[in-house]
PDB file of C-alpha atoms in Angstrom:
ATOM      1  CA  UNK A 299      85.948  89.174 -74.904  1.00 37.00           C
ATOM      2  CA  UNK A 300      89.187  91.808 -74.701  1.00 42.00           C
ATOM      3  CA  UNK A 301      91.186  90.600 -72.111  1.00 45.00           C
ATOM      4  CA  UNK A 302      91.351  93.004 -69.307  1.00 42.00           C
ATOM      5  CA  UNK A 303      94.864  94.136 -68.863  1.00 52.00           C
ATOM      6  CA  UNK A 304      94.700  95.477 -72.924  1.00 53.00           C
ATOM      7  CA  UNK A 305      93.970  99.232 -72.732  1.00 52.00           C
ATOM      8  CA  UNK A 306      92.008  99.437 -75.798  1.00 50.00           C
ATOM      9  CA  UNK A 307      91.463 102.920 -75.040  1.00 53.00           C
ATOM     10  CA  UNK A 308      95.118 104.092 -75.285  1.00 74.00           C
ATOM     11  CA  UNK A 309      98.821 102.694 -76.921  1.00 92.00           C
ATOM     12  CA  UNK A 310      97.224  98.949 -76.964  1.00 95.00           C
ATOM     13  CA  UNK A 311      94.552 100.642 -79.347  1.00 95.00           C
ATOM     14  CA  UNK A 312      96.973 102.324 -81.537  1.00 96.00           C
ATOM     15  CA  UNK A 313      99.412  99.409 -81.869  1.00 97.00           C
ATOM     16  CA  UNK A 314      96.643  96.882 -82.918  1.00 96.00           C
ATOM     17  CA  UNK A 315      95.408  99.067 -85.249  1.00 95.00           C
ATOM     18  CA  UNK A 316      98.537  99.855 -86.987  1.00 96.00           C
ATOM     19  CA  UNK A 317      99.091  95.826 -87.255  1.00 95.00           C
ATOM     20  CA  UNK A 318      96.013  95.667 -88.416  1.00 94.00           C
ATOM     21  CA  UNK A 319      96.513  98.169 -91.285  1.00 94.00           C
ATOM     22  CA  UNK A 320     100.103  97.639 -92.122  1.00 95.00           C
ATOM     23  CA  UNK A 321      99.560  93.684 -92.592  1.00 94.00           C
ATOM     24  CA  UNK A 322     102.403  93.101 -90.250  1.00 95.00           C
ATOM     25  CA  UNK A 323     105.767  94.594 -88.979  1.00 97.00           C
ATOM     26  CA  UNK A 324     108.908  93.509 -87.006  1.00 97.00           C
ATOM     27  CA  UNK A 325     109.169  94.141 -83.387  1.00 97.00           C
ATOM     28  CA  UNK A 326     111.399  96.941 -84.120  1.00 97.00           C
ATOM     29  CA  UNK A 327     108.883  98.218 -86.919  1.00 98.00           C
ATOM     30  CA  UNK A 328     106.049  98.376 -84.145  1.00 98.00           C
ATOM     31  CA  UNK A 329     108.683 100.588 -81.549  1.00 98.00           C
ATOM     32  CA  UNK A 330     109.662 102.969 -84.218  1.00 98.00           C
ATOM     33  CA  UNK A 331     106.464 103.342 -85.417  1.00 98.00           C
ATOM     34  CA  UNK A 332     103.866 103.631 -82.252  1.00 97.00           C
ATOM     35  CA  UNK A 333     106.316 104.578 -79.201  1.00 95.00           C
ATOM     36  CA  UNK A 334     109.771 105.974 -80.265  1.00 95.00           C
ATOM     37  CA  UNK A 335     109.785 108.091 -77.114  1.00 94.00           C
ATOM     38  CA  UNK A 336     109.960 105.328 -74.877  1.00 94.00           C
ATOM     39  CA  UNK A 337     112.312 102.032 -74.245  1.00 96.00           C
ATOM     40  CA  UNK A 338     111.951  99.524 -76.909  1.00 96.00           C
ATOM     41  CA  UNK A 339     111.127  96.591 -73.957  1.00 97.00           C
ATOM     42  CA  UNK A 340     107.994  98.861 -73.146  1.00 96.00           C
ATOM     43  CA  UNK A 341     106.662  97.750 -77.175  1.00 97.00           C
ATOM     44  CA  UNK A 342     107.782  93.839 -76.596  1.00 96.00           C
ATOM     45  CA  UNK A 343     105.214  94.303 -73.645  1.00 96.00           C
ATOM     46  CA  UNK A 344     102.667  95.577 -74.954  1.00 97.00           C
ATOM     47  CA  UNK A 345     103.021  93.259 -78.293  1.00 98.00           C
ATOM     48  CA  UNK A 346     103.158  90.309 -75.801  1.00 97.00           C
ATOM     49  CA  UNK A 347     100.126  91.354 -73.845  1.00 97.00           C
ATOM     50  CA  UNK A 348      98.107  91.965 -77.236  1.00 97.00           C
ATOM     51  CA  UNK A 349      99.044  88.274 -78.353  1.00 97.00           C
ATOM     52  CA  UNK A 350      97.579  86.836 -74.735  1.00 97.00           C
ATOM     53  CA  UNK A 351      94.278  88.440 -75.686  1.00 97.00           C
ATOM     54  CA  UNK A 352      94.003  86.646 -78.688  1.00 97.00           C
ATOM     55  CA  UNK A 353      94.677  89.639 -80.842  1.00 97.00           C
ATOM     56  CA  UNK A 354      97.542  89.555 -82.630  1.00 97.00           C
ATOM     57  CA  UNK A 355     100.196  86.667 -82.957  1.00 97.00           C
ATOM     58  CA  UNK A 356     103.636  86.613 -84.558  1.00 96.00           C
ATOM     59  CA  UNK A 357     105.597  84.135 -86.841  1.00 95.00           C
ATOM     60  CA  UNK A 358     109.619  83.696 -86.105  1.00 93.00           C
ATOM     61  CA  UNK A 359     112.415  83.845 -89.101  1.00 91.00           C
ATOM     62  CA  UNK A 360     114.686  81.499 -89.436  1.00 85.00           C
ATOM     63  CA  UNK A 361     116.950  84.312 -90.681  1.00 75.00           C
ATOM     64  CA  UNK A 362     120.295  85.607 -88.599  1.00 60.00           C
ATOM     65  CA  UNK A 363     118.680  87.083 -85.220  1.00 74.00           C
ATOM     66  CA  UNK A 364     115.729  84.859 -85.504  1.00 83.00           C
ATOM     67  CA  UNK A 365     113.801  88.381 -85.864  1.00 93.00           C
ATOM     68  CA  UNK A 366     109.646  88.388 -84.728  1.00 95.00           C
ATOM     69  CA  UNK A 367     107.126  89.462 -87.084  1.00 96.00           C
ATOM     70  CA  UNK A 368     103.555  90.393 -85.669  1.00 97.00           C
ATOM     71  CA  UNK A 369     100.438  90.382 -87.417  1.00 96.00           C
ATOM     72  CA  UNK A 370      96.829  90.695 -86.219  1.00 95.00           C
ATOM     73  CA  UNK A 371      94.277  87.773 -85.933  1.00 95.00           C
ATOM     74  CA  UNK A 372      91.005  87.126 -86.965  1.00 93.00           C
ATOM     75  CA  UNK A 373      89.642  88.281 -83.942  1.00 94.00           C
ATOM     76  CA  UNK A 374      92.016  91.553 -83.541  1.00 94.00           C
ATOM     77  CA  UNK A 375      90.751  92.258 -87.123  1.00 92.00           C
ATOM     78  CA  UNK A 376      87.374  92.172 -86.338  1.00 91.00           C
ATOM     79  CA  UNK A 377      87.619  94.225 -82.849  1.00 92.00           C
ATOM     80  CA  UNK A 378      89.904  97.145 -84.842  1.00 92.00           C
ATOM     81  CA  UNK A 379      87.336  97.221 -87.933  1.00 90.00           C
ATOM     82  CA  UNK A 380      84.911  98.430 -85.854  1.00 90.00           C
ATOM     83  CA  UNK A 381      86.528 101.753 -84.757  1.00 92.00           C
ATOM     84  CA  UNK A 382      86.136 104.976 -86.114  1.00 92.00           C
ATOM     85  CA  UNK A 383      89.831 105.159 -87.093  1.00 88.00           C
ATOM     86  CA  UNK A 384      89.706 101.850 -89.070  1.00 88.00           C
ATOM     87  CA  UNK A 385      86.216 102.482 -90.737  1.00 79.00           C
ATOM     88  CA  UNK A 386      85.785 101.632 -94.447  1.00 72.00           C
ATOM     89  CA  UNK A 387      89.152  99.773 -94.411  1.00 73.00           C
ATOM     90  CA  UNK A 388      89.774  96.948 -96.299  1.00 71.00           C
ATOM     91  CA  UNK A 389      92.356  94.268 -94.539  1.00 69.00           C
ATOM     92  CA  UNK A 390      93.811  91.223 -96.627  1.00 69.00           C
ATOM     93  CA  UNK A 391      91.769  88.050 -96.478  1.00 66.00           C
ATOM     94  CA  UNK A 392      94.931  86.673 -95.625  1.00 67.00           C
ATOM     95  CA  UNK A 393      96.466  89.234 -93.186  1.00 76.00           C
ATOM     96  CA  UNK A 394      95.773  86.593 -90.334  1.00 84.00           C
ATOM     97  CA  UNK A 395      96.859  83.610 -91.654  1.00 85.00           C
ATOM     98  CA  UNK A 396     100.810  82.182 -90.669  1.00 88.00           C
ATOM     99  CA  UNK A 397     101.470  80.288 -93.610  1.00 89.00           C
ATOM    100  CA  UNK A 398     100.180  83.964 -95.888  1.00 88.00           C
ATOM    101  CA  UNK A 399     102.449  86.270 -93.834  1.00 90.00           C
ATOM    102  CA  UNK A 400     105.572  83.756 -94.151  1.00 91.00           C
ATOM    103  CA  UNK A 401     104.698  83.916 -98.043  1.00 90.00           C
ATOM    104  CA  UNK A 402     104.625  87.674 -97.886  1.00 92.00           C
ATOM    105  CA  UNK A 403     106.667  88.946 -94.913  1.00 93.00           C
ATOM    106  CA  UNK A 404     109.979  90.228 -97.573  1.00 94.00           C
ATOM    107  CA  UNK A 405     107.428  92.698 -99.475  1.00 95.00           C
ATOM    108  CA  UNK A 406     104.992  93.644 -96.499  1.00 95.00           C
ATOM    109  CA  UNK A 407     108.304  94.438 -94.130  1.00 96.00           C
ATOM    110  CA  UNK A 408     109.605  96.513 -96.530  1.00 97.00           C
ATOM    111  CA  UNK A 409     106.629  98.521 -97.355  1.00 97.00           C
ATOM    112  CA  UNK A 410     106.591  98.798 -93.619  1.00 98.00           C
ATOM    113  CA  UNK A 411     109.880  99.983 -93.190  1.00 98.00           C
ATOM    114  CA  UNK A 412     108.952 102.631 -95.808  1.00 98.00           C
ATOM    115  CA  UNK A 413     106.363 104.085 -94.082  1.00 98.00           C
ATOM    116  CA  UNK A 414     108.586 104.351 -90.949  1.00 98.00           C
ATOM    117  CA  UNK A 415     110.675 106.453 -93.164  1.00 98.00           C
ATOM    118  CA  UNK A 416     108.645 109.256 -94.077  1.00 98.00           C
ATOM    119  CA  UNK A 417     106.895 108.620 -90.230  1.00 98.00           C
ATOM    120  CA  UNK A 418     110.300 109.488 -89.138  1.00 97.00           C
ATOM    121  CA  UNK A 419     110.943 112.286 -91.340  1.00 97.00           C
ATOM    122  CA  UNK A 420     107.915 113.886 -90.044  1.00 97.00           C
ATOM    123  CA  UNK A 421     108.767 113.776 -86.713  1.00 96.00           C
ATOM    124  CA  UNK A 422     112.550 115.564 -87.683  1.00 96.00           C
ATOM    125  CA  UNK A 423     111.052 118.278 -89.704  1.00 94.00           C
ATOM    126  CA  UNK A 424     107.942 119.241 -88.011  1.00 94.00           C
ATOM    127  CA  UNK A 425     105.689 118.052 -90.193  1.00 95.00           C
ATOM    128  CA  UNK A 426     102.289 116.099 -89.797  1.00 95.00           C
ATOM    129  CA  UNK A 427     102.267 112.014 -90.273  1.00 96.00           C
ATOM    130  CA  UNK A 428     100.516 109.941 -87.868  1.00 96.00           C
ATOM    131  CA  UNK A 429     101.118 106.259 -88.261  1.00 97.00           C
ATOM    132  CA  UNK A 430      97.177 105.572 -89.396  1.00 96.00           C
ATOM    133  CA  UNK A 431      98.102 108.016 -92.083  1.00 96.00           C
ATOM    134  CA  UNK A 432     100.031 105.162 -93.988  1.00 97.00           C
ATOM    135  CA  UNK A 433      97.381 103.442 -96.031  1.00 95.00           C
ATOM    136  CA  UNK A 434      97.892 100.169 -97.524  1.00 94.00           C
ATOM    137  CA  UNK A 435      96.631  98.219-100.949  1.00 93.00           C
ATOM    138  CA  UNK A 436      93.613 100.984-101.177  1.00 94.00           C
ATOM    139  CA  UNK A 437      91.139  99.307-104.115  1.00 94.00           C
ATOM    140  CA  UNK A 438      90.581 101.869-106.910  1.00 96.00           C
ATOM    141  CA  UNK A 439      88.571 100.563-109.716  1.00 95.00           C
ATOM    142  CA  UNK A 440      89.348 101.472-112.952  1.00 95.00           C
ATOM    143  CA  UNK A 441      86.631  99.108-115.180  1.00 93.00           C
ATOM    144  CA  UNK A 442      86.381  96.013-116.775  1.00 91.00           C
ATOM    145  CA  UNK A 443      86.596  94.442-113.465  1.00 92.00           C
ATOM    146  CA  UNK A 444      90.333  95.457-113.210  1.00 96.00           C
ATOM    147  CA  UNK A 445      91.716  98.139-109.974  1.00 96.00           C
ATOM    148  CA  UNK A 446      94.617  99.585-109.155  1.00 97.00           C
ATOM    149  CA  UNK A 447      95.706  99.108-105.665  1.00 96.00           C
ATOM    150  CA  UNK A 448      98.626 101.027-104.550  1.00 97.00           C
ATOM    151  CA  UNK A 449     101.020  99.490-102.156  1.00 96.00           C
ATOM    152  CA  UNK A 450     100.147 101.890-100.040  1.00 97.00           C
ATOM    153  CA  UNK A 451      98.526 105.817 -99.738  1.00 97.00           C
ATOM    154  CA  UNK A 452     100.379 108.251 -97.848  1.00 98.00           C
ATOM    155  CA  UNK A 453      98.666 111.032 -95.893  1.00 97.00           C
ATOM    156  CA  UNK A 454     101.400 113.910 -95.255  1.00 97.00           C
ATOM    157  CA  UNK A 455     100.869 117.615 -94.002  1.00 95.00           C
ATOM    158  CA  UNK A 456     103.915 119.838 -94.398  1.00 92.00           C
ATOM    159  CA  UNK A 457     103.744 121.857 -90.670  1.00 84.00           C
ATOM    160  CA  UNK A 458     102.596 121.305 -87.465  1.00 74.00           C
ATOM    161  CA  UNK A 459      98.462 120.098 -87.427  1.00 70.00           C
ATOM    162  CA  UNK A 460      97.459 123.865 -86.656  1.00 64.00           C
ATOM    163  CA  UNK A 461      99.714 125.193 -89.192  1.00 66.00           C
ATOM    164  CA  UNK A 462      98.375 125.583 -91.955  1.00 71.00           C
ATOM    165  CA  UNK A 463     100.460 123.723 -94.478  1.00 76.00           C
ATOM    166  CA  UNK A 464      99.992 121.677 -97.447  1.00 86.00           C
ATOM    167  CA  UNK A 465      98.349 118.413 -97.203  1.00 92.00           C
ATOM    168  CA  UNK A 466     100.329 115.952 -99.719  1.00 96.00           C
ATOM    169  CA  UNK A 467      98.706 112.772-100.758  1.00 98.00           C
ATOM    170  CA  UNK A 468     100.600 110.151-102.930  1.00 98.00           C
ATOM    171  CA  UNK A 469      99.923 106.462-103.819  1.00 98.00           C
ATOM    172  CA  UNK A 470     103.385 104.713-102.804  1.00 98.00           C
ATOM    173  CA  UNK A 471     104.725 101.551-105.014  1.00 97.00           C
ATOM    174  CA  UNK A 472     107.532  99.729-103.540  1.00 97.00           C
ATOM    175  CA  UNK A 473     109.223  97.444-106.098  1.00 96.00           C
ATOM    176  CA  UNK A 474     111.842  94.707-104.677  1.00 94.00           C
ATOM    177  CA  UNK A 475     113.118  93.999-108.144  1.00 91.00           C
ATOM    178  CA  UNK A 476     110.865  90.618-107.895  1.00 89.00           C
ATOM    179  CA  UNK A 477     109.161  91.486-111.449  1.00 87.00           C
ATOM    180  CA  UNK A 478     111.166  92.424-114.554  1.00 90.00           C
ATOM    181  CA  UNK A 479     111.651  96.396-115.226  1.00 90.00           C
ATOM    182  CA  UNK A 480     108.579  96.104-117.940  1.00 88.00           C
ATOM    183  CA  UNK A 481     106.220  94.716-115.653  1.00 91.00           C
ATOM    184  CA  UNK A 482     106.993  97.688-113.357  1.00 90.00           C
ATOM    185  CA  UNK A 483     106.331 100.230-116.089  1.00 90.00           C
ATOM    186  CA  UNK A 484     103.326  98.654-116.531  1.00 92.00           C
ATOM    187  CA  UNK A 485     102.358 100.121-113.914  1.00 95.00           C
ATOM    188  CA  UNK A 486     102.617 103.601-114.574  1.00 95.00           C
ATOM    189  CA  UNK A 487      99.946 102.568-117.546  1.00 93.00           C
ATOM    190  CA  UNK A 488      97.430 101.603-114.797  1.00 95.00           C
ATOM    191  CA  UNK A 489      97.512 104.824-112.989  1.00 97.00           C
ATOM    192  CA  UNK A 490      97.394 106.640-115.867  1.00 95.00           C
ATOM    193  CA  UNK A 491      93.912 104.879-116.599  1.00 95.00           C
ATOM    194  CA  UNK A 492      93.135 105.169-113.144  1.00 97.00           C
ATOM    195  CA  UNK A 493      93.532 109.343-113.573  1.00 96.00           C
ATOM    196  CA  UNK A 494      90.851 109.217-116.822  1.00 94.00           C
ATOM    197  CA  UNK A 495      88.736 106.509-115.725  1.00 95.00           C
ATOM    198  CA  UNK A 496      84.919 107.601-115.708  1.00 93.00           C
ATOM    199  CA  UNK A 497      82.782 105.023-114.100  1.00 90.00           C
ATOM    200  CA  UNK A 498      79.606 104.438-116.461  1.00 80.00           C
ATOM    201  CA  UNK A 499      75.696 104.599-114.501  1.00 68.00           C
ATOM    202  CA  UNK A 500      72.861 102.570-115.704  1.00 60.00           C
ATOM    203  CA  UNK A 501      70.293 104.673-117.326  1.00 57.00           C
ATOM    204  CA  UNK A 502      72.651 108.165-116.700  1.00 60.00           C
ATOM    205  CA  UNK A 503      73.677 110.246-119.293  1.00 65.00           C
ATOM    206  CA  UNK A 504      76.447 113.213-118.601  1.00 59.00           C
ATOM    207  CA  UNK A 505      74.680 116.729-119.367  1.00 57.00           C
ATOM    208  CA  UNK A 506      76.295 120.095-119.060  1.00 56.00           C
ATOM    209  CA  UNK A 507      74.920 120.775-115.677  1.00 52.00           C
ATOM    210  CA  UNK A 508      75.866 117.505-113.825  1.00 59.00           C
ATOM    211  CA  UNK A 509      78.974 116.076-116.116  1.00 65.00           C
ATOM    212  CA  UNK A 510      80.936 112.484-115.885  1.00 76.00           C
ATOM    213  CA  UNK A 511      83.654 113.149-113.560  1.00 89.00           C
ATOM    214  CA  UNK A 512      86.725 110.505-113.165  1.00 93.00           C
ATOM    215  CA  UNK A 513      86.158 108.373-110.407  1.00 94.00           C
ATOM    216  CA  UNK A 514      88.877 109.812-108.047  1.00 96.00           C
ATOM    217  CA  UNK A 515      88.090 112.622-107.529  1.00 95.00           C
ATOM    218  CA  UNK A 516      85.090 111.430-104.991  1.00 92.00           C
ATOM    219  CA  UNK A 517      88.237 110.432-102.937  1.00 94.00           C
ATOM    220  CA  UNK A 518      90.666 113.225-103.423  1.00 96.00           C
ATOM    221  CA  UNK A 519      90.557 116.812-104.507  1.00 95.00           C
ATOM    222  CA  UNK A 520      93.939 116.225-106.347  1.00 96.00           C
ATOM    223  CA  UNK A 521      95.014 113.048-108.008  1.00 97.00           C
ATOM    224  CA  UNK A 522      97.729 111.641-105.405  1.00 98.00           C
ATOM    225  CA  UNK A 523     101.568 111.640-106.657  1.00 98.00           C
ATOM    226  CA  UNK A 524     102.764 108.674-107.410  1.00 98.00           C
ATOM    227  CA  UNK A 525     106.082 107.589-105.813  1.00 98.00           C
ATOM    228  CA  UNK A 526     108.124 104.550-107.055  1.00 98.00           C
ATOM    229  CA  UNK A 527     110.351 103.105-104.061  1.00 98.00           C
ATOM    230  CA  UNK A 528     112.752 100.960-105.316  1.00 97.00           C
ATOM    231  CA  UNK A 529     114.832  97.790-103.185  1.00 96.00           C
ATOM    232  CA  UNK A 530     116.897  95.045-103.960  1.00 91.00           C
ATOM    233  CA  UNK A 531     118.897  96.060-106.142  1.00 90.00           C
ATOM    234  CA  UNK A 532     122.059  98.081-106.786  1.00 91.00           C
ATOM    235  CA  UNK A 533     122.239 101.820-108.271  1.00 91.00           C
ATOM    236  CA  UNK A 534     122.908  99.844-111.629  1.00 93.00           C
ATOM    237  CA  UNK A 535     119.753  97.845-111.393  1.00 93.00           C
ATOM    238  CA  UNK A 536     117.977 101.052-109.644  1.00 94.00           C
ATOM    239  CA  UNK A 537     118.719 103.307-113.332  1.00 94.00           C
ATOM    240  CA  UNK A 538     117.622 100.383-115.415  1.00 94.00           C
ATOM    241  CA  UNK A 539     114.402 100.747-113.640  1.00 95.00           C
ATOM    242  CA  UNK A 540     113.704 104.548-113.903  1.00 95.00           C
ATOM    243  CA  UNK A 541     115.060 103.751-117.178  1.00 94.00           C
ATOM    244  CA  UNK A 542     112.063 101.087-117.870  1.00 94.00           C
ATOM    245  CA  UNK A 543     109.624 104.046-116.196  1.00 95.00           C
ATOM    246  CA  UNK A 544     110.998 106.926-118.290  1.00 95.00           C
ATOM    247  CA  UNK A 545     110.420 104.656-121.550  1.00 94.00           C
ATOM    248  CA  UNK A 546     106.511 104.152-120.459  1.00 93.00           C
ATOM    249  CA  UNK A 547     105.720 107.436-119.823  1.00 93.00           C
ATOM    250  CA  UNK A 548     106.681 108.489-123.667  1.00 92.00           C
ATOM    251  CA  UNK A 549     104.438 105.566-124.877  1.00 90.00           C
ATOM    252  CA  UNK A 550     101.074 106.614-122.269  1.00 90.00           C
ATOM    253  CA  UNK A 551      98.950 107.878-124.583  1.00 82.00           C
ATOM    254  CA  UNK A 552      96.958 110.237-121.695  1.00 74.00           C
ATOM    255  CA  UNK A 553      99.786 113.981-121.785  1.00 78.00           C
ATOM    256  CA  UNK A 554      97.444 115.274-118.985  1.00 88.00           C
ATOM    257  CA  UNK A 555      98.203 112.314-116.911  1.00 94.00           C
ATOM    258  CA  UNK A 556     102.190 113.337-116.684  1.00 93.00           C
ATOM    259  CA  UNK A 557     101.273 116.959-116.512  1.00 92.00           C
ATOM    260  CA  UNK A 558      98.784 116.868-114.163  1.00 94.00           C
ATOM    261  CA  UNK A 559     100.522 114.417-111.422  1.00 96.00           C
ATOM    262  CA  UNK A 560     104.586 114.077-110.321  1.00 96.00           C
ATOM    263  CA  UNK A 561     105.969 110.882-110.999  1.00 97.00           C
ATOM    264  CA  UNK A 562     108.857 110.197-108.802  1.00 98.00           C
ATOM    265  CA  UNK A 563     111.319 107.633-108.385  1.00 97.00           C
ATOM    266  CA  UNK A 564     114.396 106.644-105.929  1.00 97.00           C
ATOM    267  CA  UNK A 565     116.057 103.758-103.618  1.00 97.00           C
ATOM    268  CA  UNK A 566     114.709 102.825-100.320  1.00 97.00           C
ATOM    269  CA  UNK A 567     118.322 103.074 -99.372  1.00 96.00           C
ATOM    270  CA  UNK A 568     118.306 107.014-100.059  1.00 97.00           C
ATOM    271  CA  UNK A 569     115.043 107.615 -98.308  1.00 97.00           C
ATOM    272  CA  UNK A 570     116.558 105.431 -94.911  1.00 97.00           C
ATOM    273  CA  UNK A 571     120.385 107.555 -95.457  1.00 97.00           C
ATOM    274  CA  UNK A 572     118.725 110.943 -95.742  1.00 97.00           C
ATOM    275  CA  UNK A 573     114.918 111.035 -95.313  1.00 97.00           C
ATOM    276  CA  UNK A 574     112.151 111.329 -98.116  1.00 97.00           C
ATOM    277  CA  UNK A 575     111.866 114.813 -97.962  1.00 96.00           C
ATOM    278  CA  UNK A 576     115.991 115.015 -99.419  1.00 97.00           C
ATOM    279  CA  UNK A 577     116.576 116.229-103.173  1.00 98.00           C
ATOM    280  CA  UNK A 578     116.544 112.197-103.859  1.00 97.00           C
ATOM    281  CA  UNK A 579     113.327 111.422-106.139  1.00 98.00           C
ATOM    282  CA  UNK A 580     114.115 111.051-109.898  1.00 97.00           C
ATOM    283  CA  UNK A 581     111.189 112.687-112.055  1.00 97.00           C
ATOM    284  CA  UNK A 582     110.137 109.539-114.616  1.00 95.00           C
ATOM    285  CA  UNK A 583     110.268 112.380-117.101  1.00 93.00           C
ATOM    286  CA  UNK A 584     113.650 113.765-116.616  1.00 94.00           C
ATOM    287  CA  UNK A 585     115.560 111.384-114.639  1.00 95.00           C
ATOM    288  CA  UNK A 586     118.838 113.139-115.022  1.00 95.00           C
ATOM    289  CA  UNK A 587     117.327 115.515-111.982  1.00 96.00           C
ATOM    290  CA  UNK A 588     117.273 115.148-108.349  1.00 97.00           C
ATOM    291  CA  UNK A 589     114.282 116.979-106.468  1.00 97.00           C
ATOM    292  CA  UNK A 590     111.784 116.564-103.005  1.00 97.00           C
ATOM    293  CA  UNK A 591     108.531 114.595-103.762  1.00 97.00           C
ATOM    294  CA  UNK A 592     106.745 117.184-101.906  1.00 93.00           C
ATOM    295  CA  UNK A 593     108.039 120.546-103.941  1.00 90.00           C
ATOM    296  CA  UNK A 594     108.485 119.144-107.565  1.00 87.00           C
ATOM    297  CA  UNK A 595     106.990 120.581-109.783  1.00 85.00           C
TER     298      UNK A 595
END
């Protein structure tokens, strides 16, 4: 049973839900991302009355500051799954277990920290990006048995929610330098197969009235962009990386792939100094250019 002082019904709601669907996040994270209007000690309550209800708990780092991480149990899980908002998600097996988010807290904070970026640019420039609009690890399949699942999927609306502006989607990778440049690249492959891949029915043949369309699109009426975020490393190690992407997209065998969707790459540390909708993004294609994910081409 929810314990009686949560207001499931208001910022308690929102705050387990975000927990829920961004695997975990700092105290800080949480503030910035559910309540930036109000004092920071307002979050640590609400965090700490969540946690007495059994829903969420939180792991300390040994690091400098001894910094709180929060993540949501088994039981907040279940409760959030079961609300409109969260319907048809899929959470981590592992999203409530201690010993998991110690073993993953370096890349889940910083995929959290990235959606607080382009949360944060929103708010600056007017535009439309609620916090639920930050999708993580969203399973695409792409045959054999084999998926792609994005580090996250970002929801963005340029303009006000009655304006009517363009809604953006874009599947977000954020690479910590943790794999070699190759195995990144390697990645650019997989969506590429993801953007062709036609799922095969039992006993259905394609005809000209009703033919085999790729698998995405019963998700999206444009293929997302895809957006390479790229930490832990220096703007040395950052080129050698575009450089690694740039080399993959001459080898992908699929042109419409590249023509049809923007391929963009550039430093966490450029998004945090001057927001993601800044001339910062380095086309994979061209990476001698500097251009806004949400206007290039």
């Amino acid at each position: 049973m929810t314990n009686v002082n949560v207001d499931v019904g208001g910022g308690d709601r929102l705050a387990l839900a975000v927990l829920v669907q961004y695997r975990m996040a700092t105290t800080e994270q949480m503030h910035w991302v559910i309540a930036p209007g109000v004092r920071i000690e307002q979050t640590r309550r609400r965090l700490a009355r969540l946690r007495e209800a059994g829903l969420v708990d939180r792991i300390t780092l040994p690091r400098a500051g001894r910094t709180r991480v929060w993540f949501p149990t088994r039981y907040g899980v279940q409760l959030a799954c079961e609300w409109p908002e969260m319907r048809g998600h899929r959470p981590s097996r592992t999203v409530s277990d201690p010993t998991a988010v110690r073993l993953k807290v370096g890349h889940a904070l910083t995929v959290t920290e990235t959606a607080l970026a382009f949360l944060q640019n929103a708010r600056r420039h007017g535009d439309l990006c609620r916090p639920l609009d930050w999708i993580p690890e969203v399973h695409h399949p792409i045959g054999s048995g084999e998926a792609v699942i994005p580090d996250a999927l970002l929801y963005y609306r340029r303009g006000p929610d009655d304006d009517d502006g363009a809604m953006l989607r874009a599947f977000v990778e954020v690479d910590r330098a943790t794999m070699g440049p190759e195995r990144l690249a390697a990645k650019l492959t997989a969506y590429a197969r993801l953007h062709s891949y036609v799922p095969t029915v039992p006993g259905r043949r394609p005809t000209i009235q009703e033919p085999a369309l790729e698998d995405w699109r019963r998700r999206y009426p444009l293929f997302p962009r895809l957006l390479f975020v790229l930490d832990g490393t220096g703007p040395t190690g950052a080129k050698t990386r575009i450089r690694a992407l740039r080399a993959a997209a001459r080898e992908l065998p699929s042109f419409s792939f590249l023509h049809d969707v923007p391929v963009l790459a550039a430093p966490l540390s450029d998004l945090l100094r001057d927001g993601p909708s800044a001339p910062v993004w380095r086309p994979v294609q061209d990476p001698a250019q500097l251009v806004a994910w949400h206007s290039w081409p």
